[in-house]
Coordinates of C-alpha atoms in Angstrom, one line a residue:
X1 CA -18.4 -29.3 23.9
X2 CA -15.2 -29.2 21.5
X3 CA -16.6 -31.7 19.5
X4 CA -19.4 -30.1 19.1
X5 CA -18.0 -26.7 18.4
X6 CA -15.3 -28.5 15.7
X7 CA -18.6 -29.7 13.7
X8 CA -20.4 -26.8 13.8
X9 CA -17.0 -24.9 12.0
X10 CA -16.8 -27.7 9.8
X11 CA -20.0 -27.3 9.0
X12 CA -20.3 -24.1 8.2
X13 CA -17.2 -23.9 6.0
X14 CA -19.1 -26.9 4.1
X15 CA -21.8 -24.4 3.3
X16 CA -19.9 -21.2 2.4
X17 CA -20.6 -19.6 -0.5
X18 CA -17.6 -19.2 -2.6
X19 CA -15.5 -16.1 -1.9
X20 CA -15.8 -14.5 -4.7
X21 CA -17.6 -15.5 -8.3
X22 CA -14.4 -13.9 -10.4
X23 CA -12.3 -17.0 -11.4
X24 CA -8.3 -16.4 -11.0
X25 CA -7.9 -15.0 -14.1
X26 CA -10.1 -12.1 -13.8
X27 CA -8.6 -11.6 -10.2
X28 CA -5.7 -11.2 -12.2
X29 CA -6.9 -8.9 -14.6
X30 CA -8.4 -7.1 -11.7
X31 CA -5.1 -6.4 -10.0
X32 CA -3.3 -5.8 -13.0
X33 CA -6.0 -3.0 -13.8
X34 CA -5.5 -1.4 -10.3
X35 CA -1.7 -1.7 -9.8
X36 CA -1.9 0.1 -13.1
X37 CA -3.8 2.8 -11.4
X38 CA -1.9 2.3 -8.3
X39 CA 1.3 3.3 -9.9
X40 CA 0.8 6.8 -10.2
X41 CA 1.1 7.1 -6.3
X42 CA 5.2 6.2 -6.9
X43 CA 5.6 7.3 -10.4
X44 CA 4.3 10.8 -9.9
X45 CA 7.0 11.1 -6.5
X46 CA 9.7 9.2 -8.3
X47 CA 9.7 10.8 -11.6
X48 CA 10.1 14.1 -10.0
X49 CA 13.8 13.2 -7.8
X50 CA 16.2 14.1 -10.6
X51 CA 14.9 17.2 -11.9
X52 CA 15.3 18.9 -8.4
X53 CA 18.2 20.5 -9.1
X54 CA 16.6 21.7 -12.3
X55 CA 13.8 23.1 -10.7
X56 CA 15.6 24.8 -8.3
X57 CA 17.2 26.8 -11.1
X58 CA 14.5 27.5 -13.1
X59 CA 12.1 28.7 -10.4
X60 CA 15.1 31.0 -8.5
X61 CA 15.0 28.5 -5.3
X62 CA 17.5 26.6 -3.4
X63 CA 17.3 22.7 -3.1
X64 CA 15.8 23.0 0.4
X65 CA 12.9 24.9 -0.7
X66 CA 12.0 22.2 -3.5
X67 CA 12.8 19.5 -1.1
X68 CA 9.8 21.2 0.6
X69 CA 7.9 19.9 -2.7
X70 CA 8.7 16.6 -1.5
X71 CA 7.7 16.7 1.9
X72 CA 4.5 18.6 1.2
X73 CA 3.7 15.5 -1.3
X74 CA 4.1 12.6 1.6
X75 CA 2.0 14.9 4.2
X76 CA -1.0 15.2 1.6
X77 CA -0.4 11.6 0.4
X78 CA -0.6 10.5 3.9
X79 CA -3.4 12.2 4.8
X80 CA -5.9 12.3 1.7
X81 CA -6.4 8.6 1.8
X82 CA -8.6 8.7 5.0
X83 CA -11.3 10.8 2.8
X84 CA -11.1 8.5 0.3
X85 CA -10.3 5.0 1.5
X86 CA -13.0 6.0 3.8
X87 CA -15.5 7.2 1.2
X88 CA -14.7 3.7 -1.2
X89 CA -15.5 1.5 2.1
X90 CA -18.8 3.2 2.0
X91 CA -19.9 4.2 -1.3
X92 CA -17.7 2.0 -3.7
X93 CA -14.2 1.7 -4.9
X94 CA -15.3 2.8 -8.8
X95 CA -16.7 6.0 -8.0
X96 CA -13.9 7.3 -5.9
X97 CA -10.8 5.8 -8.5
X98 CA -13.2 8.5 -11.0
X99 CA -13.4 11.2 -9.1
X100 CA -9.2 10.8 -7.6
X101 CA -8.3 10.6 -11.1
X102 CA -9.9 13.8 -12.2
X103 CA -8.6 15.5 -9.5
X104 CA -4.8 14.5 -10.5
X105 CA -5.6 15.0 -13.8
X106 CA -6.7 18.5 -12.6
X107 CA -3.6 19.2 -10.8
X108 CA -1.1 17.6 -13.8
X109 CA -2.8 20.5 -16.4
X110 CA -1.8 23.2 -13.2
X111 CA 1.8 21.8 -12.9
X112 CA 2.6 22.0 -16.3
X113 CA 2.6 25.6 -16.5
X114 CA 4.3 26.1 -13.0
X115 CA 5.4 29.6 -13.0
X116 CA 6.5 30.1 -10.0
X117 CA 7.2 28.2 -6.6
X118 CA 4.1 28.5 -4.9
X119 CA 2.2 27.0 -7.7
X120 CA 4.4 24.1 -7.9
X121 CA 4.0 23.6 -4.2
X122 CA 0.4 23.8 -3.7
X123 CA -0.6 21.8 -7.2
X124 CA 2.3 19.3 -6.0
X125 CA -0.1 18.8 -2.9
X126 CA -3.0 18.3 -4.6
X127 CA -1.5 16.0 -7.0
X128 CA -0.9 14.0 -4.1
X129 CA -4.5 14.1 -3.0
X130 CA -5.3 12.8 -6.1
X131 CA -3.0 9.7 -6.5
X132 CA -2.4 8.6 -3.3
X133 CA -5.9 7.2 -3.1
X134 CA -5.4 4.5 -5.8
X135 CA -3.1 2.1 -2.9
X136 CA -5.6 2.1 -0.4
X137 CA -8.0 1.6 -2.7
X138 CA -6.4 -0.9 -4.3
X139 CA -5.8 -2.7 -1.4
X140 CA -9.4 -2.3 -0.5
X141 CA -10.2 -4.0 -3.9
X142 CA -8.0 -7.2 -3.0
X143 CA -9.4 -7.7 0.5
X144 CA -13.1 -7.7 -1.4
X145 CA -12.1 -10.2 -3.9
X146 CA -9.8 -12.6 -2.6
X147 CA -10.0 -14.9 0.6
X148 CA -7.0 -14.7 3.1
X149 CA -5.2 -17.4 2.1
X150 CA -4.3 -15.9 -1.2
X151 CA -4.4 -12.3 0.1
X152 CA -0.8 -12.3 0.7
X153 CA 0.3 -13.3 -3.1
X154 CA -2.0 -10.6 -4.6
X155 CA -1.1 -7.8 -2.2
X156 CA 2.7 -8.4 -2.9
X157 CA 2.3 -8.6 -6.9
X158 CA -0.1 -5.3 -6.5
X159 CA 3.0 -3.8 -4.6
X160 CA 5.3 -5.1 -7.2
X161 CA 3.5 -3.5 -10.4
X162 CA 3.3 -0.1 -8.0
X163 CA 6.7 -0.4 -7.4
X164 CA 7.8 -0.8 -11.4
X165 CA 7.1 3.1 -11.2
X166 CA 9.8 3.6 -8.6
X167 CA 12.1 2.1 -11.1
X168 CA 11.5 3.4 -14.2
X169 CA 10.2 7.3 -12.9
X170 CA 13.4 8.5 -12.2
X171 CA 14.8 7.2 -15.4
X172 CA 11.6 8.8 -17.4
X173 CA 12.1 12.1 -15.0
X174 CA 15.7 12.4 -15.7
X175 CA 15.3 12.1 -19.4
X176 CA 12.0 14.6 -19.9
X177 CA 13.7 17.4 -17.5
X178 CA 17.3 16.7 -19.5
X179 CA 15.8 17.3 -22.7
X180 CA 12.4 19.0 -22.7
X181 CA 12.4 20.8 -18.9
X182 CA 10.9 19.5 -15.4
X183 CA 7.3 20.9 -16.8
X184 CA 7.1 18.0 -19.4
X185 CA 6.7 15.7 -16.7
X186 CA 3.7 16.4 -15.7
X187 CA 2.4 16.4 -19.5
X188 CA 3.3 12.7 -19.5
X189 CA 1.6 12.3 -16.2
X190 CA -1.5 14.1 -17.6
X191 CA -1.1 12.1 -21.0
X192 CA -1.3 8.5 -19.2
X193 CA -3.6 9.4 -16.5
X194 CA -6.0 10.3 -18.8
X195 CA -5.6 7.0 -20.4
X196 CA -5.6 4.9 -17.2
X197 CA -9.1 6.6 -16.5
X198 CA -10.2 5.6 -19.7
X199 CA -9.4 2.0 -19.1
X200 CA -11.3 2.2 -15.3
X201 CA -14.5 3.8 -16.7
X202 CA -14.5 1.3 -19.4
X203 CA -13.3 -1.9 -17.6
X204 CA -12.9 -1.9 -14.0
X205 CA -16.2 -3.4 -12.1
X206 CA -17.3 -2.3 -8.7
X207 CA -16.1 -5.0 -5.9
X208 CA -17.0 -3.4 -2.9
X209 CA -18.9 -6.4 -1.2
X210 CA -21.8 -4.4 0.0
X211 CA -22.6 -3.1 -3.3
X212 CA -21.4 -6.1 -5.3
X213 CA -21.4 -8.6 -2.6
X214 CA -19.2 -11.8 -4.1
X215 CA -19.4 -10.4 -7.6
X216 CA -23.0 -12.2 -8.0
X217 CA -25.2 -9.2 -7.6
X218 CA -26.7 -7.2 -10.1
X219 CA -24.9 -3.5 -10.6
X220 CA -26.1 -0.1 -11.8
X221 CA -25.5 3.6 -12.7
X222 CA -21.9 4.2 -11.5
X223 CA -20.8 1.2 -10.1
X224 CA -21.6 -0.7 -14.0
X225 CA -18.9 -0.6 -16.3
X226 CA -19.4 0.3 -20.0
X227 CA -18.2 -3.0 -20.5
X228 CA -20.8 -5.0 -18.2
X229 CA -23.4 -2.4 -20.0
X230 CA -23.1 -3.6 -23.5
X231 CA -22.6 -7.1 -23.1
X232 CA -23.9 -10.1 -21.3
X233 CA -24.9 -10.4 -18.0
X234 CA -23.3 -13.9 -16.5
X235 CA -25.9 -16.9 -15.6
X236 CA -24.8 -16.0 -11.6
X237 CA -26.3 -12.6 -11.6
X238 CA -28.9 -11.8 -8.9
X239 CA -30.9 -9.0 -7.7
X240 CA -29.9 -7.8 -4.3
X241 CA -32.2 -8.0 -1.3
X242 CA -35.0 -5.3 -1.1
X243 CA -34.1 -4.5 2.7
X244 CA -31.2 -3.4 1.9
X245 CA -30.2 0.2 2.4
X246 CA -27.2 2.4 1.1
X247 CA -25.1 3.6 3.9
X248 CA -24.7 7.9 4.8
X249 CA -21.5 9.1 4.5
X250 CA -21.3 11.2 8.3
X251 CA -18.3 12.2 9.7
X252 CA -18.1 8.9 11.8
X253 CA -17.4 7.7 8.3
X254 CA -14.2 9.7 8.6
X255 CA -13.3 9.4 11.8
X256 CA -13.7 5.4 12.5
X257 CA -10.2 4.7 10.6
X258 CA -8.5 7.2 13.2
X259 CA -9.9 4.5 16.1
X260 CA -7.9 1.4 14.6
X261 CA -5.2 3.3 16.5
X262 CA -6.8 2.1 19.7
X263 CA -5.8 -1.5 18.7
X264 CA -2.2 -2.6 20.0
X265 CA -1.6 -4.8 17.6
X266 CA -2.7 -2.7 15.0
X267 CA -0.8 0.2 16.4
X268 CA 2.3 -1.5 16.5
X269 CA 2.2 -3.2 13.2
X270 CA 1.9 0.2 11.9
X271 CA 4.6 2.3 13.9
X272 CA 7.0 -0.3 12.8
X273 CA 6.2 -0.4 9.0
X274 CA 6.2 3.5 9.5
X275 CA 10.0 3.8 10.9
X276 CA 11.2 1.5 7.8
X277 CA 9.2 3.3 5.5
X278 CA 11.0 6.6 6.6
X279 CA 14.0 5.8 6.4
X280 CA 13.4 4.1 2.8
X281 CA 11.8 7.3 2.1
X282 CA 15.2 9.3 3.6
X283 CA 17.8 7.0 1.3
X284 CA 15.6 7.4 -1.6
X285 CA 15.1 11.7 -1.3
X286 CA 18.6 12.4 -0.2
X287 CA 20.2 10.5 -3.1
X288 CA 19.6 13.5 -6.0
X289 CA 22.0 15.7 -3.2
X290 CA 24.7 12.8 -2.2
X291 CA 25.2 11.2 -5.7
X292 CA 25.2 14.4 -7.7
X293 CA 28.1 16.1 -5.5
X294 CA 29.5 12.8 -4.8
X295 CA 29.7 11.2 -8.5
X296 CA 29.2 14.4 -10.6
X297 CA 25.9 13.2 -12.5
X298 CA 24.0 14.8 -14.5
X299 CA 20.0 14.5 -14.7
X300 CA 20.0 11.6 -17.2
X301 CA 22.7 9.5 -15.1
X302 CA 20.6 10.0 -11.6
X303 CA 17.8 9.1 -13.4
X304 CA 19.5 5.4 -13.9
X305 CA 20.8 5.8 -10.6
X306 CA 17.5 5.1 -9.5
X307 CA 17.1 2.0 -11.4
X308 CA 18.7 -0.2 -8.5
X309 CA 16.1 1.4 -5.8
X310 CA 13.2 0.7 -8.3
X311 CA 14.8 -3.0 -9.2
X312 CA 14.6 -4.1 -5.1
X313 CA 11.5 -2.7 -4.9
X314 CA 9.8 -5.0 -7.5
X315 CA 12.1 -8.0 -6.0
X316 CA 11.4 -7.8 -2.4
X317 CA 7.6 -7.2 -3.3
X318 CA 7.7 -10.4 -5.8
X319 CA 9.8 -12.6 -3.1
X320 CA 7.7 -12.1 0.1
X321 CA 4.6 -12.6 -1.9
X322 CA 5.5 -16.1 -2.8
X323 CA 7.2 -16.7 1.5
X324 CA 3.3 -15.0 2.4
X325 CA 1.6 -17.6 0.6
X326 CA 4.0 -20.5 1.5
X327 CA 3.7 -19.5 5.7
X328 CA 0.0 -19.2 5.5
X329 CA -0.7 -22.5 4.1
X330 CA 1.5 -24.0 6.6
X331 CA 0.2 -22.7 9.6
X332 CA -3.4 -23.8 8.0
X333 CA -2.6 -26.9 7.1
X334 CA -1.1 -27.4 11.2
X335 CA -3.9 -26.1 12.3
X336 CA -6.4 -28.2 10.5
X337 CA -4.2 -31.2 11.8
X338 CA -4.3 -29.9 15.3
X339 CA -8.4 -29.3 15.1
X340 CA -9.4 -32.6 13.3
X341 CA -10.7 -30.5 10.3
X342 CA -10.6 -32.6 6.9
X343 CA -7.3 -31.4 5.0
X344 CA -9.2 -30.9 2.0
X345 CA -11.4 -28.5 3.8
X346 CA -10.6 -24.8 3.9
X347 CA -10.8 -22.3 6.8
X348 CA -14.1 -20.0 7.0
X349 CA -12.6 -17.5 4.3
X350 CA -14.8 -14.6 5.4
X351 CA -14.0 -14.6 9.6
X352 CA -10.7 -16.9 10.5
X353 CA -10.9 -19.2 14.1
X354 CA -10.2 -16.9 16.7
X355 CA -7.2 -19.0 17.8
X356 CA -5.7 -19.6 14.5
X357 CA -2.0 -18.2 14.4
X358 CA -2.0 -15.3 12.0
X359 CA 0.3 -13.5 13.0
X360 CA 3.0 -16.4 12.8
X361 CA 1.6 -16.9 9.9
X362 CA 2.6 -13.4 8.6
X363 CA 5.4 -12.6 10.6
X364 CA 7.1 -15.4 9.2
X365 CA 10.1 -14.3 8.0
X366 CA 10.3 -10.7 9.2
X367 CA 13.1 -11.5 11.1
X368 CA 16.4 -12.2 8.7
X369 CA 14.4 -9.7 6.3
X370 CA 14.6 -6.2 9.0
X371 CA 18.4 -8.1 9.8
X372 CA 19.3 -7.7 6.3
X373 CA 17.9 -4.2 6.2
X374 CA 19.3 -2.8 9.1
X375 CA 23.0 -4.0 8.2
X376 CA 22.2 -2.7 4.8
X377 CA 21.4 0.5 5.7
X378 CA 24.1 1.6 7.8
X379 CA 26.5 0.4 5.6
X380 CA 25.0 2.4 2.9
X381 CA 26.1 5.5 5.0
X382 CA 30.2 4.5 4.9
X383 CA 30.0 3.4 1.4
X384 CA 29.4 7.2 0.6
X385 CA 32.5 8.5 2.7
X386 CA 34.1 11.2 0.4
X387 CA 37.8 9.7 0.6
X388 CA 35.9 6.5 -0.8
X389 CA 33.9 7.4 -3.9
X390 CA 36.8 9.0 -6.0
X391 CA 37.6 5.5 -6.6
X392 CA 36.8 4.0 -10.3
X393 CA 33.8 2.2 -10.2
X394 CA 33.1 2.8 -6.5
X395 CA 29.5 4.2 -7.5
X396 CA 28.4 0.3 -7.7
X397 CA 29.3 -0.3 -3.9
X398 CA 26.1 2.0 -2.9
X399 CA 24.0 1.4 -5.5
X400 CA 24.0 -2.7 -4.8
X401 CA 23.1 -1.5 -1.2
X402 CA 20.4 0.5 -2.3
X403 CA 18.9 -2.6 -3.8
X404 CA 18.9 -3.9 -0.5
X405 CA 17.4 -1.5 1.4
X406 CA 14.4 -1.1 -1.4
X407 CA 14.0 -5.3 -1.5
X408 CA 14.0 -5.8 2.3
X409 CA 11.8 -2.1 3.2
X410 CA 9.7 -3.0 0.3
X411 CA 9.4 -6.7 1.5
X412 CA 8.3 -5.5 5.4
X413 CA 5.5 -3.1 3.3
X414 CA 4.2 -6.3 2.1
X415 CA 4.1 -8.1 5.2
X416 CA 2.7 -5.3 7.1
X417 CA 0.0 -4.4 4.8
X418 CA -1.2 -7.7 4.0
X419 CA -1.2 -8.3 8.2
X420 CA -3.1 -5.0 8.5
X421 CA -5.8 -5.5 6.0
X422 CA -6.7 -9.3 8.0
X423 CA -6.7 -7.5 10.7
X424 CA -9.1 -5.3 9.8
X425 CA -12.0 -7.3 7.8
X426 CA -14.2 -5.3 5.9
X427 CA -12.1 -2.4 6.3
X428 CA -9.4 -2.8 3.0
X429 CA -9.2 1.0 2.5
X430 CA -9.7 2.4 5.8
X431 CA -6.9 0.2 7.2
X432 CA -4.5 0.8 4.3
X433 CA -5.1 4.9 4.4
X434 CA -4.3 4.9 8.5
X435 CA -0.9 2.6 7.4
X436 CA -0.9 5.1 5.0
X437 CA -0.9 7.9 7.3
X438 CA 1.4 6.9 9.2
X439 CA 4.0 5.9 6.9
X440 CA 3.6 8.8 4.6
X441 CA 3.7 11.3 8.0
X442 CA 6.8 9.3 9.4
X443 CA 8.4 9.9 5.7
X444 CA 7.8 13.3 5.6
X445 CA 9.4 14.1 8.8
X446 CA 12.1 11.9 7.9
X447 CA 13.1 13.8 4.9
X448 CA 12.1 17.1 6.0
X449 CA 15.4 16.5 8.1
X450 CA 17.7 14.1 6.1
X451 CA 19.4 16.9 4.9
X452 CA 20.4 18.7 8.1
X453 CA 21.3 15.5 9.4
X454 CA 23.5 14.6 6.7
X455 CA 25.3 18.4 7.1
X456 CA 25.3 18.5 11.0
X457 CA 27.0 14.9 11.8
X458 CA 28.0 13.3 8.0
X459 CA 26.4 10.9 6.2
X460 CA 27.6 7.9 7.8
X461 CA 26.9 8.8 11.2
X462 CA 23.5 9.7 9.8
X463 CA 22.7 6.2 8.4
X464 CA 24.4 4.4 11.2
X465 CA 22.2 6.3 13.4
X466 CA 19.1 5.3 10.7
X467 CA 19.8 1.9 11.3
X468 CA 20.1 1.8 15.0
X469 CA 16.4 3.6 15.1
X470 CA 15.2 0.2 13.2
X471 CA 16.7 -2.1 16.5
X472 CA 14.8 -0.1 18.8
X473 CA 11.8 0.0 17.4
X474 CA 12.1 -4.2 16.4
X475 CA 10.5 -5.2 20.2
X476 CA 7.3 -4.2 18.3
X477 CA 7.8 -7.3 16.0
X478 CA 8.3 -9.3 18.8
X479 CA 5.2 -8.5 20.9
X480 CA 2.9 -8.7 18.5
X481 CA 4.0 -12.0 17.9
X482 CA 3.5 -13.3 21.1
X483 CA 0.3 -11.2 22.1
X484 CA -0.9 -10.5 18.7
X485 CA -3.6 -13.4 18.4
X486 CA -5.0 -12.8 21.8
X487 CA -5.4 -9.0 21.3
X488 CA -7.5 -10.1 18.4
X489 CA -9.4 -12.4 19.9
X490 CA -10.2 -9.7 22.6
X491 CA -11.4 -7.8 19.8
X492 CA -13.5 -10.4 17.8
X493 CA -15.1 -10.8 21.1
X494 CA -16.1 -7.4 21.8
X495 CA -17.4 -6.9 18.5
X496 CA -19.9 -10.1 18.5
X497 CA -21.1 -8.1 22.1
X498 CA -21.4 -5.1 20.6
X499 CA -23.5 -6.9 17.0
X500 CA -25.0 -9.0 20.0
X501 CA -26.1 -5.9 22.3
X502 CA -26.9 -4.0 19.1
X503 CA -29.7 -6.6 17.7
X504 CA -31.4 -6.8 21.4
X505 CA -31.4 -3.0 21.1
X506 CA -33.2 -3.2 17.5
X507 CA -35.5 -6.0 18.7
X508 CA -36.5 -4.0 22.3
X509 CA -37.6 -1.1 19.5
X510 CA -39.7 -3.3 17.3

């Protein structure tokens, strides 16, 4: 019976179709094009951290009212990507990057007037709404086009491009606001977003595998690009089937992200990427306040006081991307040894064995990473003790630990998302709006308070305390790597009952 079952996998791995037509390059290009896109999400929150103080004197407010800026931003960017990581795993990832760009753009010509508070507040919102959505589509776009076993490579580099705009928005910010005033921030936001949706209406093809199934069927109206429109179709075209139907957007369309929070694993994965991510979130929005009373900058120098943050961001991202790669091919090639499949033969790239060790796979190296971030972290919090940083030079103590804590949270994003999004087949954009959501609702909590933390019990006590949150919360890691695969084997079973159930139900009606 084992036998059997082994040459019926091999079997059908023989005849897969490819993955996807698009050779590596043009997956390349692809995820070039969308981290592109993708790096509005950062650049637009970044950019904006050392003209606070700025804004606060220009609009008559205190630094707690525009920190409400900043929380308002990471409520709406947590939330908007259910509508439209939702709507791109239904009716296409090229129509809804058009329609998230206009609305940004929308919201950039509002923000550069900003005369008053409550415009910057609300239009800081919906700028949110409309850039946030570029990551979990993005991530949604990856999934279509690339197999597992090189998911976690393009995921990481995708994370690394978004992340260039954490390190160069505050430098960009702090010059503009220096020079010209906070408002001509958002006219280089609307200047380059207007470009980037150039580039996507004329370049970027629709990959959502319903539509465009492994790049080989034929596209129209919104879905074509202008550059597929005026120049030759490939010999692999084909039309699509005449059964098929375009789905309804209904509220279930909405709604069925929200139930991947039924899923342990799933659940855990994402409370434990949302705890880092706050407290990444806290470090990075309190360091305007800390560094400017600690170190006397001005808007220019906390502008490349950022740089560091941005810097660990692209390395952790670029690091874990290659470790992702390297663990997954491991546990394949053990598990092809162990199951007598050919090594030259890959693993179904569509549906992965129910007992193959994914979450080993993934969870590789989490450990010594969160180690490295924890001790970083509550560190950071004495290295800013007031009867330490009137020493020369002493600025470079927190700033190298600030490169930590971006590499290693950054690095935990990676693995999380790219864990998420196998977990969750079919579902890129869904799954990466509820991580999304939970981060992003984590984050703003977490800075909502920062502040009043740091005032009420210091800033190393806060940090220290930071860091001790991250040991409780590790058990997650730990449970999910013992109980992860057989939670998703539970659930690969109850959905083949629930196809199975569903198809007697359809036959009874014919």
């Amino acid at each position: 019976m084992v036998d059997e079952k082994r040459k019926t996998m091999i079997k059908e791995m023989q005849d897969e179709k490819p993955y996807h037509v698009f050779d590596k390059r043009k997956k390349w290009g692809v995820v070039v094009m969308i981290g592109v896109a993708g790096l509005f999400s950062g650049l637009s929150s970044n950019i904006y951290f050392p003209s606070l103080d700025a804004i606060a004197k220009d609009l008559n407010v205190s630094l707690n009212a525009v920190s409400l800026t900043i929380t308002s931003y990471l409520i709406i960017q947590g939330i908007s990507p259910l509508f439209w990581g939702s709507l791109s795993d239904t009716i296409g990832r090229r129509p809804i990057y058009i329609y998230s760009f206009l609305v940004y753009i929308i919201s950039n010509i509002a923000l550069s007037f900003s005369p008053n508070f409550a415009v910057l507040l609300i239009f800081r919102g919906l700028q949110a709404a409309g850039s946030a959505s570029t990551v979990s589509i993005g991530n949604g776009v990856i999934q279509d086009i690339t197999p597992p076993a090189e998911r976690g490579g393009f995921i990481s580099f995708y994370q690394a491009i978004r992340n260039f705009s954490i390190a160069i928005g505050p430098v960009l910010g702090g010059l503009l606001a220096n020079f010209f005033g906070f408002r001509s921030i958002f006219i280089f936001l609307l200047i380059i977003s207007s470009l980037t949706l150039g580039a996507i209406v004329v370049f970027l093809p629709e990959t959502l595998r319903r539509i465009a199934g492994n790049g080989s069927l034929r596209l129209t109206g919104i879905h074509k690009s202008l550059l597929q429109r005026f120049t030759k179709e490939s010999s692999y075209i084909e039309d699509r089937d005449d059964t098929y139907t375009p789905p309804k957007v209904t509220s279930k369309t909405f709604i069925e992200p929200l139930l991947l929070l039924k899923e342990k694993d799933i659940l855990l994965s994402l409370i434990f990427g949302g705890v880092i991510y706050a407290i990444w979130s806290m470090v990075t929005a309190s360091t305007t306040g800390l560094f400017k009373q600690a170190f006397r900058l001005n808007e220019v120098l906390l502008g490349l006081a950022f740089i560091p943050n941005g810097l660990g961001t692209i390395v952790g991202s670029t690091i874990i991307g290659n470790l992702l790669n390297k663990s997954y091919k491991q546990a394949e090639d053990t598990y092809k040894q162990t199951h007598g499949i050919p090594a030259t033969q890959s693993l179904p790239k569509k549906a992965l064995p129910a007992d193959f060790p994914l979450e080993h796979a993934r969870l590789a190296y989490i450990t010594p990473t969160t180690i490295l971030f924890i001790f970083s972290t509550a560190l950071y919090g004495f290295s800013l003790s007031p009867s330490l940083t009137s020493k020369p030079g002493w600025i470079a103590l927190p700033l190298v630990l600030q490169f930590f804590i971006a590499a290693t949270s950054n690095a935990v994003f990676a693995v999380n998302q790219t864990l998420v999004s196998d977990l969750c087949p079919g579902k890129g954009a869904s799954s990466t709006a509820l991580n999304n959501l939970v981060r992003c609702s984590m984050g703003a909590v977490g800075v909502a308070f920062v502040e009043q933390m740091i005032s009420g019990v210091g800033v190393q006590a806060t940090f220290l305390g930071l860091a001790l949150v991250v040991v409780v919360v590790s058990p997650c890691v730990v449970v999910q790597w013992y109980w992860g695969m057989g939670w998703r084997g539970e659930r690969g079973a109850r959905k083949e009952r629930e196809e199975l159930a569903k198809g007697k139900g359809m036959g009874g009606k014919v």
